[in-house]
Coordinates of C-alpha atoms and ligand atoms in Angstrom, one line a residue:
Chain A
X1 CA -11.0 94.0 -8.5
X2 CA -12.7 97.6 -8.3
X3 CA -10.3 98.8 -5.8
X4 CA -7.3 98.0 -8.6
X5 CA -9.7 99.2 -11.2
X6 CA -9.9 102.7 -9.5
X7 CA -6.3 102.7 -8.3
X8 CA -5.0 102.0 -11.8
X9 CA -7.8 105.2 -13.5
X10 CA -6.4 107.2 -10.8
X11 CA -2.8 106.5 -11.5
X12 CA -3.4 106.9 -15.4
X13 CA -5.2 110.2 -14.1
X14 CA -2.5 111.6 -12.2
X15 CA 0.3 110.7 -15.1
X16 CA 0.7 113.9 -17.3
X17 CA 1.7 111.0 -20.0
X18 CA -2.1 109.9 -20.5
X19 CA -3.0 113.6 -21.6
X20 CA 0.0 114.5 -23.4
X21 CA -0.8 111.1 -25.4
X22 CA -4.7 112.1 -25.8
X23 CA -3.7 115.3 -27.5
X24 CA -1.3 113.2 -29.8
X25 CA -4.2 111.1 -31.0
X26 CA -6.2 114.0 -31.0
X27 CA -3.5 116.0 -33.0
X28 CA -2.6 112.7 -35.6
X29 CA -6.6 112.0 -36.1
X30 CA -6.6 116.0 -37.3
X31 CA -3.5 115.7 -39.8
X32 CA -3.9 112.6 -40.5
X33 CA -7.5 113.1 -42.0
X34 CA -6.4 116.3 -43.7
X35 CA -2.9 116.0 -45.2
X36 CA -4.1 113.0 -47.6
X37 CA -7.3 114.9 -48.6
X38 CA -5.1 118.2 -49.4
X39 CA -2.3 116.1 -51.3
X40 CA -5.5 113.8 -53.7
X41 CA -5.8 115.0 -56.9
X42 CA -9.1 112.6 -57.2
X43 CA -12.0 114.4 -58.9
X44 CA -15.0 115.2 -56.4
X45 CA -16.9 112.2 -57.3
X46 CA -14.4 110.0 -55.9
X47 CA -14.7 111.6 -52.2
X48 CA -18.0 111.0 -52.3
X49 CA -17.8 107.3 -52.7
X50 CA -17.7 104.5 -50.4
X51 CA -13.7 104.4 -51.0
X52 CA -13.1 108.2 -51.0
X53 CA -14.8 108.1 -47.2
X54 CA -12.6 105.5 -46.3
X55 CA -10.0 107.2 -47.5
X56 CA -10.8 110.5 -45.8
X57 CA -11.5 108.9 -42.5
X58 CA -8.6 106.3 -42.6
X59 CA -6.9 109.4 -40.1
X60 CA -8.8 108.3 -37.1
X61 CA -6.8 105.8 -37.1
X62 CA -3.8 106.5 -36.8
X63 CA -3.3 107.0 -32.7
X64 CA -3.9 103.1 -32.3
X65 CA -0.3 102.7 -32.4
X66 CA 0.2 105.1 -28.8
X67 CA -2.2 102.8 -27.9
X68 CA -0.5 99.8 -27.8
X69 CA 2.0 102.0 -26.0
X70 CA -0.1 103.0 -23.8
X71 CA -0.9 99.9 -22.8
X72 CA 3.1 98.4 -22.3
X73 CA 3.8 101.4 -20.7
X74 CA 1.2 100.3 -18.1
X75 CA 2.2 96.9 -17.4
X76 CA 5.8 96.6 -18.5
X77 CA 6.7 100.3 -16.7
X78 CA 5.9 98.3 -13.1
X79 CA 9.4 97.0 -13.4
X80 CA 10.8 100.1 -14.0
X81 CA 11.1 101.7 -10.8
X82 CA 10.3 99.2 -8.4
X83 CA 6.5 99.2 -8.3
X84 CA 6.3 95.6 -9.2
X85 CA 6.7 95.0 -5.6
X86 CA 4.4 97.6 -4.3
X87 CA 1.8 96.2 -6.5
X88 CA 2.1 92.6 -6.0
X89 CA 2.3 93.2 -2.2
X90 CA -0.7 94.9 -2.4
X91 CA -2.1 92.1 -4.5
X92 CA -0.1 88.6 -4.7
X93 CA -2.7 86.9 -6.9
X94 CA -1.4 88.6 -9.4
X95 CA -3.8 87.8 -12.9
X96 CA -6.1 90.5 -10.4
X97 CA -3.3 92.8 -11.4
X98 CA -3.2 92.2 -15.0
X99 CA -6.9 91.3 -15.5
X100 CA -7.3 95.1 -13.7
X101 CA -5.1 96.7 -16.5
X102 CA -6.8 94.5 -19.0
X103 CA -9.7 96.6 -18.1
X104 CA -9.0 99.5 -18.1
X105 CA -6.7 99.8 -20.9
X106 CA -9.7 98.6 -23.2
X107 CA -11.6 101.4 -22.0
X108 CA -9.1 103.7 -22.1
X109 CA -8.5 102.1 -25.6
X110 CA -12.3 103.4 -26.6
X111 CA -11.6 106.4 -25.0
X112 CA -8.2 107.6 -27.3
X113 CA -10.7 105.4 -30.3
X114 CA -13.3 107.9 -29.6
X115 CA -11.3 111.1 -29.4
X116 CA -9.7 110.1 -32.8
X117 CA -12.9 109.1 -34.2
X118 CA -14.3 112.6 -33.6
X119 CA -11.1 114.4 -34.2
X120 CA -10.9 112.8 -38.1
X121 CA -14.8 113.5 -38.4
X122 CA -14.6 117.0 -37.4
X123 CA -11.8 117.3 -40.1
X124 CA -13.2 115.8 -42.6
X125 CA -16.3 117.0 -42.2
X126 CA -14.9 120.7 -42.8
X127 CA -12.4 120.2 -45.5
X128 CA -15.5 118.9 -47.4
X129 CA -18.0 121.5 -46.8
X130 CA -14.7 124.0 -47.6
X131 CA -14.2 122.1 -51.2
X132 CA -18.2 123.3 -51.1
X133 CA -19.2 119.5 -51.3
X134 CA -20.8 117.8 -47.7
X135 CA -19.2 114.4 -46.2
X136 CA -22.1 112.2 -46.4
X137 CA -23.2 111.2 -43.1
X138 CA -26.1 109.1 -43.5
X139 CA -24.0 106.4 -45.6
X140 CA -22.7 103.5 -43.6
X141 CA -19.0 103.9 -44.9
X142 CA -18.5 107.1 -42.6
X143 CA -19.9 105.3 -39.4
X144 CA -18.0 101.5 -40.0
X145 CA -15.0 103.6 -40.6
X146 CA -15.3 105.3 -37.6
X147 CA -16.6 102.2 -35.5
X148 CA -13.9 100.0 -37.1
X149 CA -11.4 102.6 -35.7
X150 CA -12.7 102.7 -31.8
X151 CA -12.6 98.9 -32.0
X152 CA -9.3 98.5 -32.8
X153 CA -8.3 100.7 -30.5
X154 CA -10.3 99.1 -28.1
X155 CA -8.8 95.5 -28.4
X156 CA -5.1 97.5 -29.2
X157 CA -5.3 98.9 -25.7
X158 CA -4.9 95.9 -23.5
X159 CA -2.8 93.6 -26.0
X160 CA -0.7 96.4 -25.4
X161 CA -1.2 95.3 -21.5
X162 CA -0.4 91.9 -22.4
X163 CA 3.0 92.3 -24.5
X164 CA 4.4 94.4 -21.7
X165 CA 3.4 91.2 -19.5
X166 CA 5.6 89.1 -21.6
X167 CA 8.5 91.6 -21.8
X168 CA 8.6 93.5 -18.7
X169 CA 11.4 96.0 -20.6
X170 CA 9.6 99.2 -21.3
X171 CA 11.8 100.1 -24.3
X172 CA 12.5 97.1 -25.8
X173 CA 8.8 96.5 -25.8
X174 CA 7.7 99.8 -27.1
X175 CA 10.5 99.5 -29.7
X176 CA 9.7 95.8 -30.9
X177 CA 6.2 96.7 -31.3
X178 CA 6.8 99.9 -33.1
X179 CA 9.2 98.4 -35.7
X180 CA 6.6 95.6 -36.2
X181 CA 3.3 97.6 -36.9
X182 CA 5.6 100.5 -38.9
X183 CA 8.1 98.3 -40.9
X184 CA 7.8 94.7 -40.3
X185 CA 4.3 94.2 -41.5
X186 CA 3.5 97.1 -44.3
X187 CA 7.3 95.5 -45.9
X188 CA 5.9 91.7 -45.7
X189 CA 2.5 93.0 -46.9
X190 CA 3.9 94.7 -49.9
X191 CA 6.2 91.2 -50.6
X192 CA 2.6 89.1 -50.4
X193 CA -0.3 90.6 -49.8
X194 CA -2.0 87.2 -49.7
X195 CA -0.3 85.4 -47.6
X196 CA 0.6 88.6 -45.1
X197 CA -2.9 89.9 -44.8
X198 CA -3.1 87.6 -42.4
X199 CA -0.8 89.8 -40.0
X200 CA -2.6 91.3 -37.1
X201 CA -1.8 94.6 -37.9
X202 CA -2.8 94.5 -41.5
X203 CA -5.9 92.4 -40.2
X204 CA -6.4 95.4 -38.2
X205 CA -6.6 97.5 -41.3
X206 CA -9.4 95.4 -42.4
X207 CA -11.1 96.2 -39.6
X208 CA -10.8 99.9 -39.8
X209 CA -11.6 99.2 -43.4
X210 CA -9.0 100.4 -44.9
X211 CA -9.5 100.5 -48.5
X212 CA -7.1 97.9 -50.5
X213 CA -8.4 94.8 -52.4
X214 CA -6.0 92.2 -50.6
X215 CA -7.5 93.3 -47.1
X216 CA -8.8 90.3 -45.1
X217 CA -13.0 90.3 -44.6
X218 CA -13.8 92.1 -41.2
X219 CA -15.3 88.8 -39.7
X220 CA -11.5 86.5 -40.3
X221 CA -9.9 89.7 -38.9
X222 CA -11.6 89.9 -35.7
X223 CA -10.8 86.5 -36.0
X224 CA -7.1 87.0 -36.2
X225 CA -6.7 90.0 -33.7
X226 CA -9.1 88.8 -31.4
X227 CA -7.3 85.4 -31.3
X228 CA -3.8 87.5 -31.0
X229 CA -5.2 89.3 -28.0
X230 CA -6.8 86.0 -26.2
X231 CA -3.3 84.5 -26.7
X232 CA -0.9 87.0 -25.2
X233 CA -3.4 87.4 -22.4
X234 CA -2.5 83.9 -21.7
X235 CA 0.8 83.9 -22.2
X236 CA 1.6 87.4 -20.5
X237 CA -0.2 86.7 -17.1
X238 CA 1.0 83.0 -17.0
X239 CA 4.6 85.1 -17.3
X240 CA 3.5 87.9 -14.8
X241 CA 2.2 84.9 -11.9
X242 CA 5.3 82.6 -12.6
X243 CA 8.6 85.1 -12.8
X244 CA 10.0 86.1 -9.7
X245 CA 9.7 89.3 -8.3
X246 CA 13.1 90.6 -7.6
X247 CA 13.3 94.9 -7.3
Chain B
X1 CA -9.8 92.3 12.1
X2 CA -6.6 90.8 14.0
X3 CA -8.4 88.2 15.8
X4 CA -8.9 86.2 12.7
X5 CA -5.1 85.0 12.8
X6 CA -3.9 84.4 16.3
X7 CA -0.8 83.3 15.3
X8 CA 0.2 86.8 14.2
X9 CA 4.2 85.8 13.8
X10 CA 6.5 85.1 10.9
X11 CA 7.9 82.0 10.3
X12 CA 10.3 80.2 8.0
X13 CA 10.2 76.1 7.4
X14 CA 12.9 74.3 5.5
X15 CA 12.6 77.2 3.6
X16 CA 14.9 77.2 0.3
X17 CA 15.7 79.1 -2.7
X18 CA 17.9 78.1 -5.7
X19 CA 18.5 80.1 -8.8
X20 CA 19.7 78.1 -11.3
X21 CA 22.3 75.8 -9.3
X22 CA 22.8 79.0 -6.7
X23 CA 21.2 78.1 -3.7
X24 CA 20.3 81.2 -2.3
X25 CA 18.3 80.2 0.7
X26 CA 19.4 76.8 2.4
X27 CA 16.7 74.9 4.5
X28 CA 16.4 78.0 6.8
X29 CA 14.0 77.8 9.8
X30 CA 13.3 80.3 12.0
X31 CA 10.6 82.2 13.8
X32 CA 9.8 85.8 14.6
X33 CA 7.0 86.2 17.3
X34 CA 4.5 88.5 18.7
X35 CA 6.0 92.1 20.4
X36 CA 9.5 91.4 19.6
X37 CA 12.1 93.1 17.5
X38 CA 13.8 90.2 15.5
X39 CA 17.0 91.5 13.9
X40 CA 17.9 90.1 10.9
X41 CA 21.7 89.9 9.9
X42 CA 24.3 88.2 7.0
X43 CA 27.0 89.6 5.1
X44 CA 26.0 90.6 1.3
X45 CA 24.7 88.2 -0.5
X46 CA 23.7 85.5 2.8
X47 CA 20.1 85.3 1.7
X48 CA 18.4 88.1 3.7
X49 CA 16.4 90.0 0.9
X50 CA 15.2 86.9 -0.8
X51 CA 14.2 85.4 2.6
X52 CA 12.4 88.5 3.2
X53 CA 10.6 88.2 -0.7
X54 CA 9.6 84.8 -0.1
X55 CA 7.3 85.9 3.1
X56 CA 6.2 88.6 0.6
X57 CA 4.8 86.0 -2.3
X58 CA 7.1 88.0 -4.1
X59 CA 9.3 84.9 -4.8
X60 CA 8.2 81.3 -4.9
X61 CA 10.1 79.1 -2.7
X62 CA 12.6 76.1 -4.1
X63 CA 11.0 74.1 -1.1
X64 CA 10.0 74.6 2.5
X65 CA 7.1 76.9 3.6
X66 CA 7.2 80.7 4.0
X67 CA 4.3 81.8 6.6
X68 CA 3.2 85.2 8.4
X69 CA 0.4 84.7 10.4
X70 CA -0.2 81.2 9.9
X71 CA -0.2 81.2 5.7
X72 CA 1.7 81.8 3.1
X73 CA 1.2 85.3 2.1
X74 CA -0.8 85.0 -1.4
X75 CA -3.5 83.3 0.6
X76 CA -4.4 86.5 2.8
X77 CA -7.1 88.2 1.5
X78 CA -6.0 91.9 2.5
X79 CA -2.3 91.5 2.8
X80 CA -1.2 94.8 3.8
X81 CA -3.6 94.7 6.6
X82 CA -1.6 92.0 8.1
X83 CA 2.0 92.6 7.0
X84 CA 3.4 95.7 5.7
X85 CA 7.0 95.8 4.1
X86 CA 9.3 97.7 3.5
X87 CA 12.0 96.3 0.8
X88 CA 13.4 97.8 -2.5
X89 CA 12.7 101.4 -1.6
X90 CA 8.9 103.0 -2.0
X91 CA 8.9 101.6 -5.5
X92 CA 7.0 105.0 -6.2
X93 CA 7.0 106.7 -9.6
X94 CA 9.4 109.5 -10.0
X95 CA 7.2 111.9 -11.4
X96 CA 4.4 111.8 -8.5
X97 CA 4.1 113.2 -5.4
X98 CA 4.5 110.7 -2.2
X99 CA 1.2 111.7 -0.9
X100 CA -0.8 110.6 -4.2
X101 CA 1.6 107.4 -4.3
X102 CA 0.5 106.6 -1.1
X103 CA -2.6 107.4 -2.4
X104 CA -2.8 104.8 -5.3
X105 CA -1.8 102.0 -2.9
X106 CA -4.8 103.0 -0.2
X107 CA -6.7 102.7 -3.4
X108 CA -5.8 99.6 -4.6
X109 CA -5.3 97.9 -1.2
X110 CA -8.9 99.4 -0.4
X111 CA -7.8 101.0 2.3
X112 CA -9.1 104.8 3.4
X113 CA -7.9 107.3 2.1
X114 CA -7.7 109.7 4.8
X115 CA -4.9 107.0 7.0
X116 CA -2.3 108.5 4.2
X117 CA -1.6 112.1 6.0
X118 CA -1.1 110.3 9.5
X119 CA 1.3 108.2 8.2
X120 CA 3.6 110.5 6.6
X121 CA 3.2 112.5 9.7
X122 CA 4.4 109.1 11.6
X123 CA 7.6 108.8 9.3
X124 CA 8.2 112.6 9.3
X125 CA 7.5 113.5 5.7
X126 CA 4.3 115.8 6.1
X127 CA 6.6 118.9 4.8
X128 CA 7.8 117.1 1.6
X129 CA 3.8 115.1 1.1
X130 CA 3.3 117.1 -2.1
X131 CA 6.7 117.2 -3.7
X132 CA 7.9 114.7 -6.9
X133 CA 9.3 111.6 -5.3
X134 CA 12.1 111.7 -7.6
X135 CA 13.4 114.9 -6.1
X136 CA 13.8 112.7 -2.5
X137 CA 16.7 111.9 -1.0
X138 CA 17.7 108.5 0.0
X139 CA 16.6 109.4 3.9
X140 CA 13.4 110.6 2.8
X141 CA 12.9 107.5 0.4
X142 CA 13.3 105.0 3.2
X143 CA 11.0 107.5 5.0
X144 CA 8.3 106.7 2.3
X145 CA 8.7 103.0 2.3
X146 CA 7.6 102.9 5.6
X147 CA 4.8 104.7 5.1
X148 CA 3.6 102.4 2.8
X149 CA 4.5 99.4 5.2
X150 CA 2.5 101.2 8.4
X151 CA -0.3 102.4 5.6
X152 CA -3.0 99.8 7.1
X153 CA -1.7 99.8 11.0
X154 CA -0.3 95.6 10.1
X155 CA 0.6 93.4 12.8
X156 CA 3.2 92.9 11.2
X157 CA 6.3 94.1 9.5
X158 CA 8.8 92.9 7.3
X159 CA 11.8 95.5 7.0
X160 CA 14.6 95.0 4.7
X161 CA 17.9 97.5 6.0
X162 CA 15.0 100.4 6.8
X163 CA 18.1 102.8 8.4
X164 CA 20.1 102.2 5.7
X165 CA 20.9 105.8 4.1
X166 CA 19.1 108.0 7.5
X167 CA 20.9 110.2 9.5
X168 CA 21.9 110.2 13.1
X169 CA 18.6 111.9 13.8
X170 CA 17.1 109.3 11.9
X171 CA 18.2 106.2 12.9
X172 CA 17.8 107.3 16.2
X173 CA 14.1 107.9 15.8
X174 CA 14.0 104.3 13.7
X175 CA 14.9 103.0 16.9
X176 CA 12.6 104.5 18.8
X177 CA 10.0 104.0 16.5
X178 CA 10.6 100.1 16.2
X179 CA 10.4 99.7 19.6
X180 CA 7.2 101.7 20.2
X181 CA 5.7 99.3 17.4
X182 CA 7.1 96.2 19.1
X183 CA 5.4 97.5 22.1
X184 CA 2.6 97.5 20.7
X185 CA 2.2 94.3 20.2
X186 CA 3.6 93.7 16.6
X187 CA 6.2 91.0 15.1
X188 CA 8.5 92.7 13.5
X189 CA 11.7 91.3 11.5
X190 CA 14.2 93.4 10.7
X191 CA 17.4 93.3 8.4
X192 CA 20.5 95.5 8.6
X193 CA 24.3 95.7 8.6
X194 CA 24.9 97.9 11.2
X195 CA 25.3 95.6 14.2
X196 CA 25.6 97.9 16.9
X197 CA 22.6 99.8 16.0
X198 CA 20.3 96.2 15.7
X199 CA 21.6 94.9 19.4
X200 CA 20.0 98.1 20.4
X201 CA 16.4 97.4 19.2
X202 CA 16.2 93.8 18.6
X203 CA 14.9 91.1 21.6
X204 CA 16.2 88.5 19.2
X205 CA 19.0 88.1 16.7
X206 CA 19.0 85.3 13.3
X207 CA 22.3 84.6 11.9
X208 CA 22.6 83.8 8.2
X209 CA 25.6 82.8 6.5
X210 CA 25.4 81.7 2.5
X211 CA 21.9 81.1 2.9
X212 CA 22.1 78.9 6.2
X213 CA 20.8 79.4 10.0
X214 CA 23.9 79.8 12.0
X215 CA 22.3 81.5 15.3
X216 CA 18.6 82.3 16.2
X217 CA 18.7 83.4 20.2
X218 CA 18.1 86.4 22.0
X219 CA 21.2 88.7 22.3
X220 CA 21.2 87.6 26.5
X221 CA 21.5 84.6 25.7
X222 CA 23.8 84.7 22.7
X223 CA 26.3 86.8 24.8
X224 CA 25.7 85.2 28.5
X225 CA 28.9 84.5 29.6
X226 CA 30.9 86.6 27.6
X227 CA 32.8 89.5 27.5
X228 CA 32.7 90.2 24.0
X229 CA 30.6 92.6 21.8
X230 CA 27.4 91.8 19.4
X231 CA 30.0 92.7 16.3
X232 CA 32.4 89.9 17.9
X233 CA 30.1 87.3 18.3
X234 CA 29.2 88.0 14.6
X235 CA 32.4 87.4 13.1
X236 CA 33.1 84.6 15.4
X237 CA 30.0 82.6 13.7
X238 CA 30.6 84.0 10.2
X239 CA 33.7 82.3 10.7
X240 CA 35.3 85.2 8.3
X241 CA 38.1 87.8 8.0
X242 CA 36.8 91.1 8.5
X243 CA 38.1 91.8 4.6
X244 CA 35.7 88.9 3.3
X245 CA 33.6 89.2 0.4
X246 CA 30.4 88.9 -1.4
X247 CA 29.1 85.1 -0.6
X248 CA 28.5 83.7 -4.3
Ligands
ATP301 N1 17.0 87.2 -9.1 C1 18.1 86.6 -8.8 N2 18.7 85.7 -9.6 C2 19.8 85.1 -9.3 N3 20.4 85.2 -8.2 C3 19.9 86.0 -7.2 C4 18.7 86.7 -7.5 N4 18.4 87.4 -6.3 C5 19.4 87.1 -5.5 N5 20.3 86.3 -6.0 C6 21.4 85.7 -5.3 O1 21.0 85.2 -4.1 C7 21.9 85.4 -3.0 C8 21.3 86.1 -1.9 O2 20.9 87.4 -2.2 P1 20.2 88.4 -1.2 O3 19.8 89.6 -2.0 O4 19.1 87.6 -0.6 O5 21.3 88.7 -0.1 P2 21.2 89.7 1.1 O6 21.5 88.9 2.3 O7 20.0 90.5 1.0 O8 22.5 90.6 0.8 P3 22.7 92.2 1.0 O9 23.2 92.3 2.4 O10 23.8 92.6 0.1 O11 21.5 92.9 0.7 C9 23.1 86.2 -3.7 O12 24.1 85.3 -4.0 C10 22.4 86.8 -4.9 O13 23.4 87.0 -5.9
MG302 MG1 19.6 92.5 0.8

């Protein structure tokens, strides 16, 4: 299991993808933080408040999509050029293979979490001290924000993993799951908000606390994505051990 | 290492494959031993690659047993250290160099990483080590495959049409190079269309036709007492035209 743990860092080091995608998050975490700050007309009180921090630091979240990409890009992409059958020569039990990208795709999950985090804080941080007030640090709204974010991005990274075990497409995946966070979800939302709430991605809001009465309590929305995530781990490597491997 | 499996040979048992109501593989039985060159040969679509996959683990058998050294493959603990294969090309991606591909497998097969650079001197690719495997030509691509198959020095060795797409140069060195590792002491089975080249290299010859056994001999014997050719004796067994096509 460490030998496929360090094989698949060093092929995630060696792909120019990884970094051009870290300076994406980086990037979004930077103008996602500070194009909804410039565009609010709220007085200063309000960015002060527990909301108006949410609200600042809801940019740190925005890379977790890439990294659900990420994450079918490094599972479903072994069918795209063959590698399948490198890899499952190298290693017929094959739930070693997928529990080895599991892995590493929740650290490298925390990783882009992290980068985000710290891009949107940075941001913030100076757009506040530039409207001459200071982001206050010491209140627990900056830090769950911020935590909330590197979670998500944490448990986004290898459910990622574990769609692309259950479609081993690379772009059908990438594009079902990128219709379904952007429009499927935030449309059904808007319909109900309390009945769809219960959505993984809007549960996933919740847990970057994004500010909005309807959001689900952090605790069912661990609930919901963690159970999300234990299901398609199941269901993806039972896929990857029973399909054929054929080019 | 090797003397843990003494039985360091590749054999098929009743072995089957059906997709859907397609049987692909029919109750095929055969064995490829120690130190010989078993050639491997069918007409498109006879069963050869998914033979070859089932001995892999790659595809699970209908019925019937798949075995190299004694086990099915899934049940080794370091594979590649007893078969290496080469079948659907390096299966490398495009954008990295072969010596870092070969590289990630060492890795993950926890193999050293200093056997990489012998190896592609072995298949003749130390010039183009560093360059974008997508920029390789078919030749060199086969070259790679090997490389991964001789990565961890196997016993063994699975090879699915390796001299398909090398030049004269190359096939002539593939024969050269199979017999060395024949000599050597490995089984090695061997698939290809080119008919002439096989009865050069291979001790022994399996026939498949639509999935079935037809011959498993050595050449001597499968030509003693006549005065025909390899190719002949092919299309006598096939039973076909020379113009036939793809077995469904
Ligand atoms: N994944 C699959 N699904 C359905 N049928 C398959 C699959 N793989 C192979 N087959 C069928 O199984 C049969 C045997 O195919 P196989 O690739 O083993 O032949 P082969 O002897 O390697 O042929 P060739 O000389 O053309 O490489 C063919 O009829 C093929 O269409
Ligand atoms: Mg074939």
């Amino acid at each position: 299991m460490t030998n496929l743990v360090r094989a698949e860092l060093r092929a995630l080091r060696t792909s120019p993808t990884t970094w051009s995608l870290l300076l994406a998050v980086a990037a979004i975490g930077v103008l996602g933080t500070v194009a909804p700050l410039i565009a609010s007309d709220a007085v200063p009180a309000h960015f002060v408040s527990d909301r108006g921090i949410q609200e600042a630091l809801h940019g740190a979240a925005a890379g977790v999509g890439l990294v659900i990409v990420v994450g079918v890009v490094g599972m479903a992409g072994e069918w795209r050029w063959g590698q399948a059958t490198q890899t499952f020569i190298t290693t017929p039990v094959r739930r070693r293979v997928v529990g080895a990208k599991l892995l590493v795709h929740a650290g490298l999950g925390a990783l882009f979490g992290v980068v985000a985090a710290a891009a949107s804080l940075a941001t913030a941080w100076g757009w506040y001290r530039n409207e001459g007030m200071a982001l206050p640090l010491d209140r627990s709204a900056v830090w769950l924000t911020l935590a909330g974010c590197v979670l998500v991005s944490m448990l986004f990274g290898p459910l990622g993993v574990a769609i692309g075990a259950l479609v081993r497409n690379v772009v059908a995946a990438v594009a079902g799951v990128l219709v379904w966070q952007i429009i499927v979800e935030p449309t059904l939302f808007a319909a109900s908000p309390s009945v769809f709430r219960w959505l993984p991605g809007i549960a996933s809001f919740a847990i970057r606390r994004q500010p909005d009465e309807h959001m689900l309590g952090v605790a069912p929305a661990l609930v919901v994505v963690g159970g999300l995530l234990a299901a398609m781990i199941v269901a993806g490597t039972l896929a990857v051990e029973r399909r054929d491997v054929t080019a | 290492m090797r003397s843990q499996h003494d039985d360091l040979s590749i054999r098929c048992v009743d072995l089957t494959k059906q997709f859907g109501d397609h049987t692909a593989v029919d109750r095929l039985t055969f064995s490829a031993s120690a130190g010989t060159v078993t050639g491997f040969v069918g007409g498109n679509g006879a069963g050869k690659t998914t033979t070859m996959r089932m001995l892999l683990g790659l595809i699970s058998p209908t019925s019937g047993r798949a075995l190299v050294a004694g086990r099915p493959y899934v049940e080794h603990d370091e594979p590649r250290r007893v078969v290496g294969a080469s079948i659907d090309g390096p299966g490398a991606h495009p954008a990295r160099s072969a010596i870092e591909h070969l590289r990630i497998i060492a890795t993950a097969a926890g193999l050293p990483r200093h056997g990489v650079e012998p190896v592609l001197d072995k298949v003749g690719l130390t010039a183009s080590a560093g360059r974008k495997v997508g920029t390789f030509s078919m030749g060199m691509l086969q070259r790679l495959a090997l490389a991964g198959a001789l990565l961890a020095d196997p016993p063994i060795l699975i090879l699915d049409e390796p001299v398909n797409g090398l030049d004269p140069a190359g096939i002539l060195w593939m024969r050269g190079l199979l017999s060395e590792l024949a000599g050597e002491g490995r089984a090695i089975l061997v698939s290809s269309h080119l008919l002439a080249e096989l009865a050069e290299v291979a001790d022994r010859i399996v026939v498949i036709h639509e999935g079935r056994l037809l011959a498993d001999d050595t050449l001597t014997n499968l030509l003693a007492g006549r005065s025909s050719s390899f190719e002949e004796l092919y299309f006598e067994l096939v039973g076909g035209g020379r113009a036939e096509g793809v077995s469904a």
